Short mmCIF file of C-alpha atoms in Angstrom, two decimals:
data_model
loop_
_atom_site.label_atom_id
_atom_site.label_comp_id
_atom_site.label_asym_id
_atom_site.label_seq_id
_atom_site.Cartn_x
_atom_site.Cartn_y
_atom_site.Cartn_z
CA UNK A 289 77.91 -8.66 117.90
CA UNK A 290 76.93 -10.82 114.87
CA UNK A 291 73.40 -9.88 113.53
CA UNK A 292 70.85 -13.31 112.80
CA UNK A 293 67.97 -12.26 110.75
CA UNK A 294 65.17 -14.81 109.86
CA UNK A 295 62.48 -13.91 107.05
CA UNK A 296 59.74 -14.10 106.91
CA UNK A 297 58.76 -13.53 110.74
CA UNK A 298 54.89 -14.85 110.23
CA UNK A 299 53.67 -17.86 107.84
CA UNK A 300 50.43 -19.36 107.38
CA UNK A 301 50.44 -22.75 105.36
CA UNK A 302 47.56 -24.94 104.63
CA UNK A 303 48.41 -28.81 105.04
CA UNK A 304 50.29 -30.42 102.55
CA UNK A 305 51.73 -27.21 101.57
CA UNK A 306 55.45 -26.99 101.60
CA UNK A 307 57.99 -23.83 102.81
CA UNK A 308 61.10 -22.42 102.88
CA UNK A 309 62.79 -20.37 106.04
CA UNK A 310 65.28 -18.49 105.77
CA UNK A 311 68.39 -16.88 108.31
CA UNK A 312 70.75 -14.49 107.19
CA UNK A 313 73.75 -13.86 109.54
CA UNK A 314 76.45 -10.67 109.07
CA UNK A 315 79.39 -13.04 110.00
CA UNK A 316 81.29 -15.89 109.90
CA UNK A 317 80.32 -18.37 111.97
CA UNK A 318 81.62 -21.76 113.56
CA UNK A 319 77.96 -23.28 114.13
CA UNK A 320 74.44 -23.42 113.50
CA UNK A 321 71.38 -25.02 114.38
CA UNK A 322 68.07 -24.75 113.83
CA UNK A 323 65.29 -24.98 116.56
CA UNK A 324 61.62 -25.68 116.26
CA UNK A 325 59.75 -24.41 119.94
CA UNK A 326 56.98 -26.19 119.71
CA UNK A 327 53.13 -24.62 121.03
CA UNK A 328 54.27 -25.33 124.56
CA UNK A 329 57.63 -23.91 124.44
CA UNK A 330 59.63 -26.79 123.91
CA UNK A 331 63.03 -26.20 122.14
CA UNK A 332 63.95 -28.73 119.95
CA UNK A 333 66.52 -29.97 118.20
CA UNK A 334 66.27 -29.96 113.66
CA UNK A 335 69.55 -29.45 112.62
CA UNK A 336 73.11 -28.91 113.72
CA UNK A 337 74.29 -27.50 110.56
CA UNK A 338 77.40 -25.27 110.10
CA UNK A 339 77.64 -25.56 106.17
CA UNK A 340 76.25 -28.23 103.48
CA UNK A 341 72.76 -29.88 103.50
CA UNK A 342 71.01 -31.95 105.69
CA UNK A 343 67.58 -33.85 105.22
CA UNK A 344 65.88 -35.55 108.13
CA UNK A 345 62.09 -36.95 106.76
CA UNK A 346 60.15 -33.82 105.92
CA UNK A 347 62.77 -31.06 106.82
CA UNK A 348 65.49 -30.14 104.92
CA UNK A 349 68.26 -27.33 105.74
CA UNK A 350 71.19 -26.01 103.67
CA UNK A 351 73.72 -23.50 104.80
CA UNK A 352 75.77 -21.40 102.37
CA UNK A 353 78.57 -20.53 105.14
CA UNK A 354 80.54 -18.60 102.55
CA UNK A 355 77.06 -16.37 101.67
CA UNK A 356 75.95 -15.81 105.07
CA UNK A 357 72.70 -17.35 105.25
CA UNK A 358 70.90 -21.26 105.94
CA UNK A 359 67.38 -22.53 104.48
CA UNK A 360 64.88 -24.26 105.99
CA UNK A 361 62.75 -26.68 103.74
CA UNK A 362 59.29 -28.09 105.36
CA UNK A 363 57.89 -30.19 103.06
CA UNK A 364 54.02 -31.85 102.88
CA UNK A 365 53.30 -29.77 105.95
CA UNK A 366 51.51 -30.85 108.97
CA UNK A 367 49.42 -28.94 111.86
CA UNK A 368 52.30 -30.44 114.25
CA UNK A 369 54.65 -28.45 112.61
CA UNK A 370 52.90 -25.42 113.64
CA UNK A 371 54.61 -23.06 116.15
CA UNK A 372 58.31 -21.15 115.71
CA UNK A 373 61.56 -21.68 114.25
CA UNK A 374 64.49 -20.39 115.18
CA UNK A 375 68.41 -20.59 113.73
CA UNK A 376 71.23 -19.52 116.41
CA UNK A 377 74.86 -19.57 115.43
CA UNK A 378 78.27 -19.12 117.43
CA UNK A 379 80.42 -17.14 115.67
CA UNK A 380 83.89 -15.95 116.67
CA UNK A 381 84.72 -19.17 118.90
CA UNK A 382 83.18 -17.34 121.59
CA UNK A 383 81.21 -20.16 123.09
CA UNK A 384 78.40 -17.77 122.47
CA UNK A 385 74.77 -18.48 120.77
CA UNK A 386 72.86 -15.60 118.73
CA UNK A 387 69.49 -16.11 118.64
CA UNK A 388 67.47 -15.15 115.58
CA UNK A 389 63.98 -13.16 116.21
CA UNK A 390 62.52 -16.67 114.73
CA UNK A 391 59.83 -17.25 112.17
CA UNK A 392 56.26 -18.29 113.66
CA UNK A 393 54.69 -20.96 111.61
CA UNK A 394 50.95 -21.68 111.24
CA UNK A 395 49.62 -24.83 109.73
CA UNK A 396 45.77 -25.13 109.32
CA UNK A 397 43.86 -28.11 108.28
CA UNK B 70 69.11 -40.12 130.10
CA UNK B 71 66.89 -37.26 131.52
CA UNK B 72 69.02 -34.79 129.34
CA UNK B 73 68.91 -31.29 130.31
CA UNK B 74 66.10 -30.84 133.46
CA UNK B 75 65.49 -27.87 135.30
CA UNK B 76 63.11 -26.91 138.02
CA UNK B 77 60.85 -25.07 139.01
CA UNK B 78 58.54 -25.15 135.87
CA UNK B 79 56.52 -22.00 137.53
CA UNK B 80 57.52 -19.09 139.72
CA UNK B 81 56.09 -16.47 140.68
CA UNK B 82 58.23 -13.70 142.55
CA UNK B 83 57.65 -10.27 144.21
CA UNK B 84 59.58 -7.47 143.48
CA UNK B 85 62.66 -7.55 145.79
CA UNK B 86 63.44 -11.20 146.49
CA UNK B 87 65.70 -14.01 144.97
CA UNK B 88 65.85 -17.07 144.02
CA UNK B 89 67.51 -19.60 142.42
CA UNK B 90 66.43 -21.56 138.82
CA UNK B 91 68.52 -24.66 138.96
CA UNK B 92 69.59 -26.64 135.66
CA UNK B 93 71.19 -30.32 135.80
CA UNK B 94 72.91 -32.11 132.41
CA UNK B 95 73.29 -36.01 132.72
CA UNK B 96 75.57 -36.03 129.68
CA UNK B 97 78.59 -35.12 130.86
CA UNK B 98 78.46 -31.80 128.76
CA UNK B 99 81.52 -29.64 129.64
CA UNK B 100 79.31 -26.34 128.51
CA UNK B 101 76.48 -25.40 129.70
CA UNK B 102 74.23 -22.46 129.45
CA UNK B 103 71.88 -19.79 130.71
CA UNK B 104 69.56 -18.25 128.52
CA UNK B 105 66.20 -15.63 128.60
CA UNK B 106 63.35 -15.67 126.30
CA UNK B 107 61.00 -12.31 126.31
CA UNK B 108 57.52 -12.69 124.86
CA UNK B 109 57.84 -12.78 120.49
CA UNK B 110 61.39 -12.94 120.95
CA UNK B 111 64.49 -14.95 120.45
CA UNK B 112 66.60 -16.43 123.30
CA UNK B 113 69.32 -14.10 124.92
CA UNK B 114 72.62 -15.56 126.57
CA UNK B 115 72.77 -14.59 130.05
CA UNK B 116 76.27 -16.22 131.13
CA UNK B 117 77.85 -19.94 130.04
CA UNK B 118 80.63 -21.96 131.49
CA UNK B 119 83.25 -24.12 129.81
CA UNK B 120 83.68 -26.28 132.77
CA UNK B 121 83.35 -26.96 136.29
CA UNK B 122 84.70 -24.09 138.01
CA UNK B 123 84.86 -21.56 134.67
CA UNK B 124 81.75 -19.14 134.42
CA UNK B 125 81.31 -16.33 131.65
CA UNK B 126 79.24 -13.17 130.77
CA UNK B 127 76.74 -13.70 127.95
CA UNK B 128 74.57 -10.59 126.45
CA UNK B 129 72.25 -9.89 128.84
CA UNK B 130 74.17 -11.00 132.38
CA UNK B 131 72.72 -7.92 134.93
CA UNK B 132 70.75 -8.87 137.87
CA UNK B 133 72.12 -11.99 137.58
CA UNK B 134 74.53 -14.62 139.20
CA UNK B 135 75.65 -18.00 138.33
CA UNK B 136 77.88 -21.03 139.69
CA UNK B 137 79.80 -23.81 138.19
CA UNK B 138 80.97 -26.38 141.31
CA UNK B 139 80.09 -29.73 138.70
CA UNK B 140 79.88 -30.80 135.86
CA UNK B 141 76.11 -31.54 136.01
CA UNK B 142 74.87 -28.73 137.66
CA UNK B 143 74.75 -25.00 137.09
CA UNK B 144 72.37 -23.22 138.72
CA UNK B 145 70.97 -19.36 138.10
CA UNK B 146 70.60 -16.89 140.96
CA UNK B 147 68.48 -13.89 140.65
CA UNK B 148 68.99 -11.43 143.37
CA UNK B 149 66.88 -8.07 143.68
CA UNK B 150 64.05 -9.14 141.57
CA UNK B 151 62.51 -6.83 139.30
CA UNK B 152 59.21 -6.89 136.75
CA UNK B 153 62.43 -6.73 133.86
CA UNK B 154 63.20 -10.08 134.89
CA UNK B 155 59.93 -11.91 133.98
CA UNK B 156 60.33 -14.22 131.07
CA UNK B 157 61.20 -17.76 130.40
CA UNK B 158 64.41 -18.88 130.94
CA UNK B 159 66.36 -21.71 129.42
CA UNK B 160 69.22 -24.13 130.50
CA UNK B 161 71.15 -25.90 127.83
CA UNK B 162 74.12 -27.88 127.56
CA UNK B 163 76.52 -29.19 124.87
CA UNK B 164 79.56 -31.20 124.99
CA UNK B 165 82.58 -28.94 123.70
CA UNK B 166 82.92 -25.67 122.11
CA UNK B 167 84.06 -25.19 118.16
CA UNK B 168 82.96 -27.38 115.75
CA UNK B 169 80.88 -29.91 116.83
CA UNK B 170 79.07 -27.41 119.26
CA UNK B 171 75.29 -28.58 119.51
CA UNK B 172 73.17 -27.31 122.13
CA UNK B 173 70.75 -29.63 123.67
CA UNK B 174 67.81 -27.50 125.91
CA UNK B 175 65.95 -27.99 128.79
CA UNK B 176 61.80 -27.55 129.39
CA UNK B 177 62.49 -23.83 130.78
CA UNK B 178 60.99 -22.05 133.90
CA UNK B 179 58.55 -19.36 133.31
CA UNK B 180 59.01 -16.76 135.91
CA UNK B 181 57.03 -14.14 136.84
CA UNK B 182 57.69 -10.49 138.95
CA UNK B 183 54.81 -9.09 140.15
#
């Protein structure tokens, strides 16, 4: 199966400060998103975002399909942003979803 | 729009029985999805269906079971069990396959075998 890498794995930002994630993925694939699970293990929804950029307020995400990998911009960070972030792409049209191992995100006052 | 619910929220099991985590989608989504999440981890497929009627493996399908009679509902059967099986699982739902293929989630059920 396809291999979804996200760096770094742990971050701890102070408030205001801004970040980039980042998921590398060994294939082609037909989608991505990205997922922010919030402190009480909500899944939700940042991005669906197979190639090109996206900005919604704060976040930002590119994907470089042809490279392999998608960024993850936070910007001005807040403590709601705390908790982990996670890309998962279908590759193959196999209707399936590979999880990355996620990056866990820590915003302090 | 509820979205993507599932219930129970909480479960705790012994070793040895079953049960069943059900998931119901209110969008009409043709796909839907079972998935597991293990403590640090990322979420593992455990088996998806195109349609009503149309079930397939994911990653991780042992120990488990799964039915597709409607659209809206597609529920997760464990049978047997076992400690391996505690983690939080995940139903999700999106409206086609290819491009286009967004995955809306529900609030998960944390189960427990003890």
């Amino acid at each position: 199966g396809i291999q979804v890498e996200q760096s770094p794995p742990d971050l701890i930002l102070q408030e205001g400060a801004n970040s980039t994630l980042r998921c590398n993925f060994s294939d082609s694939v037909n989608n991505l998103q990205w997922f922010h699970q919030n402190p009480w293990g909500q899944l939700i929804n940042l991005f669906y975002i197979p190639s090109g950029t996206k900005q919604n307020g704060r976040l930002s995400a590119t994907t470089v399909a042809t490279e392999r990998y998608s960024l993850l911009y936070i910007s001005s960070s807040q403590t709601t942003d705390s908790g982990v972030y996670f890309c998962a792409v279908e590759y193959n049209t196999g209707n399936q979803f590979y999880f990355g191992t996620g990056t866990s995100l820590t915003v302090i006052p | 729009n509820a979205g993507v619910t599932q219930t129970p929220k909480f479960r705790i099991l012994k070793i040895g029985q079953s049960m069943t985590l059900q998931c119901t989608q209110d969008m009409n989504h043709n796909y839907m999805y079972w998935y597991r999440q293990d403590p640090g981890m990322g979420l593992k497929l455990i088996y998806y269906s195109v349609g009503a009627g149309i079930t397939d493996k994911g990653e991780v399908p042992n120990g488990y079971n799964v039915s597709r009679s409607t659209t809206e509902d597609f529920p997760l059967r464990l049978e047997l069990a076992a400690p391996s099986q505690t983690s939080v699982y995940f139903c999700a739902s999106s409206i086609a396959g290819g491009r286009g293929n967004e995955q809306f989630f529900g609030p998960g059920t944390r189960l427990t075998v003890l």
